[in-house]
Coordinates of C-alpha atoms in Angstrom, one line a residue:
M1 CA 18.0 -33.3 70.0
H2 CA 15.3 -35.7 69.0
A3 CA 16.6 -39.0 70.3
I4 CA 14.3 -38.6 73.3
L5 CA 11.2 -38.9 71.2
T6 CA 9.2 -42.1 70.9
R7 CA 6.8 -43.5 68.4
C8 CA 3.9 -42.4 70.7
G9 CA 3.4 -39.5 68.4
E10 CA 1.9 -41.9 65.9
L11 CA -1.2 -42.2 68.1
T12 CA -2.0 -38.6 67.7
D13 CA -5.3 -37.7 66.0
I14 CA -4.2 -37.3 62.4
F15 CA -7.1 -35.0 61.7
R16 CA -5.8 -32.2 63.9
G17 CA -5.7 -29.0 61.9
I18 CA -8.0 -30.0 59.1
G19 CA -9.4 -26.8 57.6
R20 CA -13.1 -26.3 58.0
N21 CA -15.2 -23.8 56.1
M22 CA -18.8 -23.9 57.5
D23 CA -21.6 -21.6 56.3
A24 CA -25.3 -21.8 56.2
G25 CA -25.5 -22.9 52.5
N26 CA -22.6 -25.2 52.1
R27 CA -20.4 -27.1 54.6
S28 CA -17.0 -28.0 53.1
L29 CA -14.0 -29.8 54.4
L30 CA -10.4 -29.2 53.2
V31 CA -8.2 -32.3 53.7
E32 CA -4.4 -32.4 53.3
G33 CA -1.3 -34.2 54.5
D34 CA -1.7 -37.3 56.6
A35 CA -5.5 -37.0 56.7
V36 CA -6.1 -37.6 53.0
L37 CA -5.5 -41.4 52.8
P38 CA -7.8 -42.4 55.8
L39 CA -10.6 -40.2 54.5
V40 CA -10.3 -41.6 50.9
K41 CA -10.4 -45.1 52.3
A42 CA -13.5 -44.3 54.3
L43 CA -15.3 -43.0 51.2
A44 CA -14.2 -46.0 49.1
S45 CA -17.4 -47.9 50.0
E46 CA -20.8 -47.8 48.3
T47 CA -22.5 -48.6 51.6
R48 CA -20.9 -45.6 53.4
Q49 CA -21.6 -43.3 50.4
A50 CA -25.3 -44.4 50.6
M51 CA -25.3 -43.6 54.3
L52 CA -24.0 -40.1 53.6
G53 CA -26.8 -39.7 51.1
L54 CA -29.5 -40.7 53.6
L55 CA -28.1 -38.3 56.2
T56 CA -28.0 -35.3 53.9
H57 CA -31.3 -33.8 55.0
K58 CA -32.2 -35.5 58.3
V59 CA -30.8 -37.1 61.4
L60 CA -31.3 -40.9 61.7
N61 CA -30.5 -43.4 64.5
L62 CA -28.7 -46.7 63.8
S63 CA -31.9 -48.7 63.8
E64 CA -33.5 -46.3 61.2
L65 CA -30.4 -46.6 59.0
A66 CA -30.4 -50.4 59.3
A67 CA -34.1 -50.6 58.4
T68 CA -33.8 -48.1 55.5
M69 CA -30.8 -49.8 54.0
G70 CA -31.9 -53.4 54.7
L71 CA -28.6 -54.2 56.5
P72 CA -27.8 -55.8 59.8
H73 CA -27.4 -53.5 62.8
S74 CA -23.8 -54.6 63.2
T75 CA -22.9 -53.7 59.6
V76 CA -24.5 -50.3 59.9
S77 CA -22.7 -49.7 63.2
F78 CA -19.3 -50.6 61.7
N79 CA -19.7 -48.3 58.7
V80 CA -20.9 -45.4 60.8
N81 CA -17.8 -45.8 63.0
Q82 CA -15.6 -45.6 59.9
L83 CA -17.3 -42.3 58.8
E84 CA -17.1 -40.9 62.4
A85 CA -13.4 -41.7 62.6
V86 CA -12.6 -39.4 59.7
G87 CA -14.9 -36.6 60.9
L88 CA -17.6 -37.0 58.2
V89 CA -20.4 -38.1 60.6
V90 CA -21.3 -37.0 64.1
V91 CA -22.8 -39.6 66.4
E92 CA -24.6 -38.4 69.5
T93 CA -26.4 -40.4 72.2
E94 CA -29.7 -39.5 73.8
P95 CA -32.5 -41.4 75.7
G96 CA -34.8 -43.4 73.5
T97 CA -38.0 -45.3 74.0
R98 CA -36.0 -48.5 74.7
G99 CA -32.8 -47.2 76.3
I100 CA -30.1 -45.1 74.7
Q101 CA -30.2 -44.4 71.0
K102 CA -27.3 -43.2 68.7
L103 CA -28.2 -40.3 66.4
C104 CA -26.2 -39.9 63.2
S105 CA -25.8 -36.7 61.3
K106 CA -23.6 -35.6 58.3
R107 CA -21.1 -32.8 59.0
Y108 CA -20.1 -31.8 55.5
D109 CA -21.6 -31.4 52.1
E110 CA -18.4 -31.5 50.1
V111 CA -14.7 -32.6 50.6
R112 CA -11.8 -30.9 48.9
I113 CA -8.4 -32.5 48.8
R114 CA -5.2 -30.5 48.6
L115 CA -2.5 -32.6 46.8
P116 CA 1.2 -32.5 47.9
G117 CA 3.4 -30.1 46.0
A118 CA 4.1 -26.5 45.4
A119 CA 1.3 -23.9 45.4
V120 CA 1.7 -21.1 42.9
E121 CA 0.1 -17.6 43.1
A122 CA 0.5 -14.7 40.7
E123 CA 0.1 -11.0 41.3
Q124 CA 1.2 -7.8 39.4
N125 CA 4.7 -8.5 38.1
T126 CA 5.3 -11.1 40.9
V127 CA 5.0 -14.9 41.1
T128 CA 4.8 -16.5 44.6
I129 CA 5.6 -20.2 45.0
S130 CA 5.0 -22.0 48.3
M131 CA 7.0 -25.2 48.5
P132 CA 6.3 -27.8 51.2
I133 CA 9.5 -28.8 53.0
G134 CA 8.8 -32.5 52.3
S135 CA 8.7 -31.9 48.5
Y136 CA 12.5 -32.0 48.1
R137 CA 14.2 -33.4 45.1
S138 CA 17.3 -34.7 46.8
V139 CA 18.8 -34.8 50.3
E140 CA 22.0 -35.8 52.0
A141 CA 21.6 -36.1 55.8
S142 CA 23.8 -37.3 58.6
P143 CA 22.7 -37.9 62.2
T144 CA 21.3 -36.5 64.2
C145 CA 18.6 -36.5 61.6
G146 CA 15.0 -37.2 61.0
L147 CA 11.7 -35.9 59.8
V148 CA 8.1 -35.8 61.1
S149 CA 4.7 -35.0 59.8
E150 CA 2.0 -33.1 61.7
S151 CA 1.1 -36.3 63.5
K152 CA 4.0 -38.7 63.6
I153 CA 7.6 -39.6 63.1
I154 CA 8.4 -40.6 59.5
G155 CA 10.5 -43.7 59.4
M156 CA 13.1 -44.0 62.1
L157 CA 15.1 -41.4 63.9
D158 CA 18.8 -40.9 63.0
D159 CA 18.4 -43.1 59.9
P160 CA 19.1 -41.2 56.7
R161 CA 17.0 -43.8 54.8
S162 CA 13.9 -42.3 56.4
F163 CA 14.2 -39.3 54.1
F164 CA 13.3 -41.5 51.2
E165 CA 10.1 -43.0 52.7
P166 CA 7.1 -42.3 50.5
E167 CA 5.6 -40.3 53.4
H168 CA 8.4 -37.7 53.3
V169 CA 6.2 -35.4 51.2
H170 CA 4.1 -34.8 54.3
A171 CA 7.1 -33.7 56.4
Q172 CA 6.5 -30.6 58.6
L173 CA 9.9 -30.6 60.3
L174 CA 13.1 -32.0 59.1
W175 CA 16.6 -31.9 60.6
F176 CA 20.2 -33.1 60.2
G177 CA 23.5 -32.6 61.9
A178 CA 25.3 -32.4 58.5
G179 CA 24.3 -32.3 54.9
H180 CA 21.9 -30.4 52.6
V181 CA 18.4 -30.6 51.1
E182 CA 17.5 -29.5 47.6
Y183 CA 14.2 -28.4 46.0
A184 CA 13.2 -27.7 42.4
F185 CA 10.9 -24.7 42.2
P186 CA 8.9 -24.2 39.0
N187 CA 10.1 -21.2 37.0
N188 CA 6.7 -19.6 36.4
V189 CA 7.9 -16.2 35.2
P190 CA 6.0 -15.4 32.0
Y191 CA 7.7 -16.1 28.7
G192 CA 9.4 -12.9 27.4
A193 CA 9.7 -11.4 30.9
V194 CA 13.0 -10.8 32.7
T195 CA 13.4 -11.8 36.4
T196 CA 14.5 -8.8 38.3
E197 CA 14.5 -10.1 41.9
L198 CA 14.3 -13.4 43.7
S199 CA 13.5 -13.9 47.4
L200 CA 13.3 -16.9 49.6
S201 CA 11.8 -17.0 53.1
M202 CA 11.8 -20.0 55.5
E203 CA 11.8 -20.8 59.2
L204 CA 15.0 -22.6 60.3
C205 CA 17.6 -22.9 63.1
S206 CA 20.6 -25.0 64.1
E207 CA 20.4 -28.7 65.1
A208 CA 21.7 -29.6 68.6
P209 CA 21.2 -32.6 70.9
N210 CA 17.8 -32.0 72.4
Y211 CA 18.0 -28.2 71.9
N212 CA 20.5 -25.5 72.7
P213 CA 20.0 -21.7 72.1
D214 CA 23.8 -21.3 72.0
W215 CA 24.7 -23.7 69.2
P216 CA 25.8 -21.7 66.1
S217 CA 25.5 -23.1 62.6
D218 CA 26.6 -21.6 59.3
I219 CA 23.6 -22.3 57.0
T220 CA 24.2 -21.6 53.3
L221 CA 21.8 -21.1 50.4
W222 CA 22.6 -22.0 46.8
I223 CA 20.4 -21.2 43.8
N224 CA 21.2 -23.0 40.5
E225 CA 24.4 -24.2 42.1
V226 CA 25.5 -20.6 42.7
E227 CA 26.3 -19.7 46.3
V228 CA 24.0 -16.9 47.5
G229 CA 25.3 -16.5 51.0
T230 CA 25.5 -17.9 54.5
W231 CA 23.6 -17.0 57.6
T232 CA 24.9 -18.1 61.1
S233 CA 22.0 -19.4 63.1
P234 CA 22.7 -18.6 66.8
G235 CA 21.2 -21.8 68.1
D236 CA 18.6 -24.5 68.3
F237 CA 15.4 -23.3 70.0
G238 CA 13.1 -25.4 72.2
G239 CA 12.0 -26.0 75.8
K240 CA 8.6 -24.5 75.3
P241 CA 5.7 -25.0 72.8
A242 CA 5.7 -22.8 69.8
L243 CA 2.5 -21.4 68.1
L244 CA 2.2 -24.5 65.9
T245 CA 3.7 -27.2 68.0
P246 CA 1.6 -30.4 67.8
S247 CA 0.3 -31.7 71.1
W248 CA 2.3 -35.0 70.8
W249 CA 5.7 -33.3 70.2
Q250 CA 7.9 -33.2 73.3
V251 CA 9.1 -29.6 74.0
E252 CA 12.4 -31.0 75.3
G253 CA 13.3 -31.0 71.6
T254 CA 13.4 -28.3 69.0
T255 CA 10.1 -26.4 68.7
Y256 CA 10.7 -23.3 66.7
G257 CA 13.2 -21.4 64.5
M258 CA 13.8 -17.9 63.1
L259 CA 12.1 -16.6 59.9
K260 CA 14.8 -15.6 57.5
Q261 CA 14.7 -14.1 54.0
W262 CA 17.4 -14.3 51.4
S263 CA 17.0 -12.0 48.4
V264 CA 18.9 -11.4 45.2
N265 CA 18.6 -8.6 42.7
E266 CA 20.8 -6.7 40.2
R267 CA 22.6 -5.0 43.1
G268 CA 23.6 -8.1 45.0
A269 CA 22.5 -10.6 47.6
M270 CA 21.0 -9.9 51.0
I271 CA 19.5 -11.6 54.0
D272 CA 16.9 -9.6 55.9
G273 CA 18.2 -6.5 54.1
V274 CA 21.8 -7.0 55.2
S275 CA 24.3 -7.4 52.3
L276 CA 25.7 -10.9 51.8
G277 CA 27.9 -10.2 48.8
G278 CA 28.1 -9.6 45.1
T279 CA 26.0 -12.4 43.7
T280 CA 23.4 -10.8 41.4
I281 CA 20.2 -11.9 39.8
G282 CA 22.1 -12.3 36.5
D283 CA 24.5 -14.8 38.0
L284 CA 21.7 -17.2 38.7
K285 CA 20.8 -17.7 35.0
L286 CA 17.1 -18.0 35.8
G287 CA 16.0 -17.6 32.2
Q288 CA 17.7 -20.8 31.0
A289 CA 15.6 -23.5 32.7
N290 CA 12.0 -24.4 33.5
H291 CA 12.9 -24.9 37.1
I292 CA 15.0 -23.2 39.8
R293 CA 17.3 -25.4 42.0
V294 CA 17.4 -24.3 45.6
R295 CA 19.8 -26.0 48.0
I296 CA 19.9 -25.3 51.8
G297 CA 22.7 -26.9 53.9
V298 CA 25.8 -26.7 55.9
K299 CA 29.2 -26.8 54.1
D300 CA 31.6 -29.6 55.0
D301 CA 34.3 -26.9 55.8
A302 CA 31.9 -24.5 57.6
R303 CA 33.4 -22.8 60.7
N304 CA 30.2 -23.6 62.7
K305 CA 29.0 -27.0 61.7
G306 CA 25.8 -27.0 63.8
G307 CA 23.3 -28.7 61.4
L308 CA 19.9 -27.3 60.7
N309 CA 16.2 -27.7 61.4
L310 CA 13.7 -26.7 58.7
F311 CA 10.1 -26.0 59.6
G312 CA 6.9 -26.4 57.5
R313 CA 3.7 -24.4 57.9
K314 CA 2.4 -26.7 60.6
F315 CA 5.4 -26.6 62.9
G316 CA 7.3 -23.8 64.6
N317 CA 6.0 -20.2 64.9
Y318 CA 5.3 -19.3 61.3
P319 CA 2.4 -20.9 59.2
Q320 CA 4.3 -21.0 55.9
D321 CA 6.3 -23.4 53.8
I322 CA 9.5 -22.3 51.9
V323 CA 8.2 -19.3 50.0
M324 CA 9.9 -18.0 46.8
K325 CA 8.9 -14.7 45.2
L326 CA 10.0 -13.8 41.7
G327 CA 9.8 -10.2 40.6
F328 CA 9.8 -9.6 36.8
E329 CA 9.3 -7.0 34.1
F330 CA 8.8 -7.0 30.4
P331 CA 11.6 -5.3 28.3
S332 CA 10.5 -2.4 26.2
G333 CA 8.9 -3.6 22.9
V334 CA 8.0 -7.1 24.3
P335 CA 4.2 -7.7 24.2
V336 CA 2.7 -8.4 27.6
P337 CA 0.7 -11.7 27.6
V338 CA -2.9 -11.4 28.4
S339 CA -3.5 -13.0 31.8
R340 CA -6.2 -15.6 32.0
K341 CA -7.6 -17.7 34.8
I342 CA -7.2 -21.4 34.6
G343 CA -9.9 -23.6 36.1

């Protein structure tokens, strides 16, 4: 499927999709994924931090910045370019008394960085955990295989070693023709509570050369090494941009999947409300560990060995990671902990 891709994707603007929250009182920038490291490098300079301080309340041209800071014009120009490249400064040109002048202004008042890893939310008797697809604990992948971030290919295509590159945590799409990928979700059900239901939703599809909507694959889910059930993906979908397809990604490859939800409760296991079998919530032994092992893959003896594509929240049609929901209740007589906000 993806052999036709080239490394040209690495040239894409890595700041595409950075979240911006602009208001009259405070302008903030949310940075995540591939955009974090370049931005941190740009801020790791006393000179550039001083420039941002000077631009807090007024617009200055390059000559004014150089005069105020006592620096050569070339030094100021270089550092302004570094800040502009990561989106912290806007540079505009307009006629001046002696030709064209470059006006510099600061775009944001604060920067927030979202670190890689699972995001946990809690609501009444439910814990929701969002796991980025690149935050896997282990993986076994056979070609065709690969992974990409929002802006580039990670490592080399069809090389299983690429799944162990440090950048794998930023993956937004991963695929393999055979194998599995495993995650460790935190078990954040309150102490003393009993888990009554577990659900997992994710966007995925088969893995075919290029793409092929008629390419079935039997994709199986295991939780704590217990087989929950298998869904047969009808094919590998592409040929047109999806809602979240990056501009550099070639649509001749896979572009989207199907959103599927596995669930397990005391009555059994289901996928999208259709029964999968007799595996119950008690079979998963969720109360005996501080994490929950989730494995997604294709069995070696599967009837339809069509591989899989797994989509993150910046690829495909659905802006979500792998989402786990844990429903719980407190047995009669067990005191309910008082909830408190951290931070």
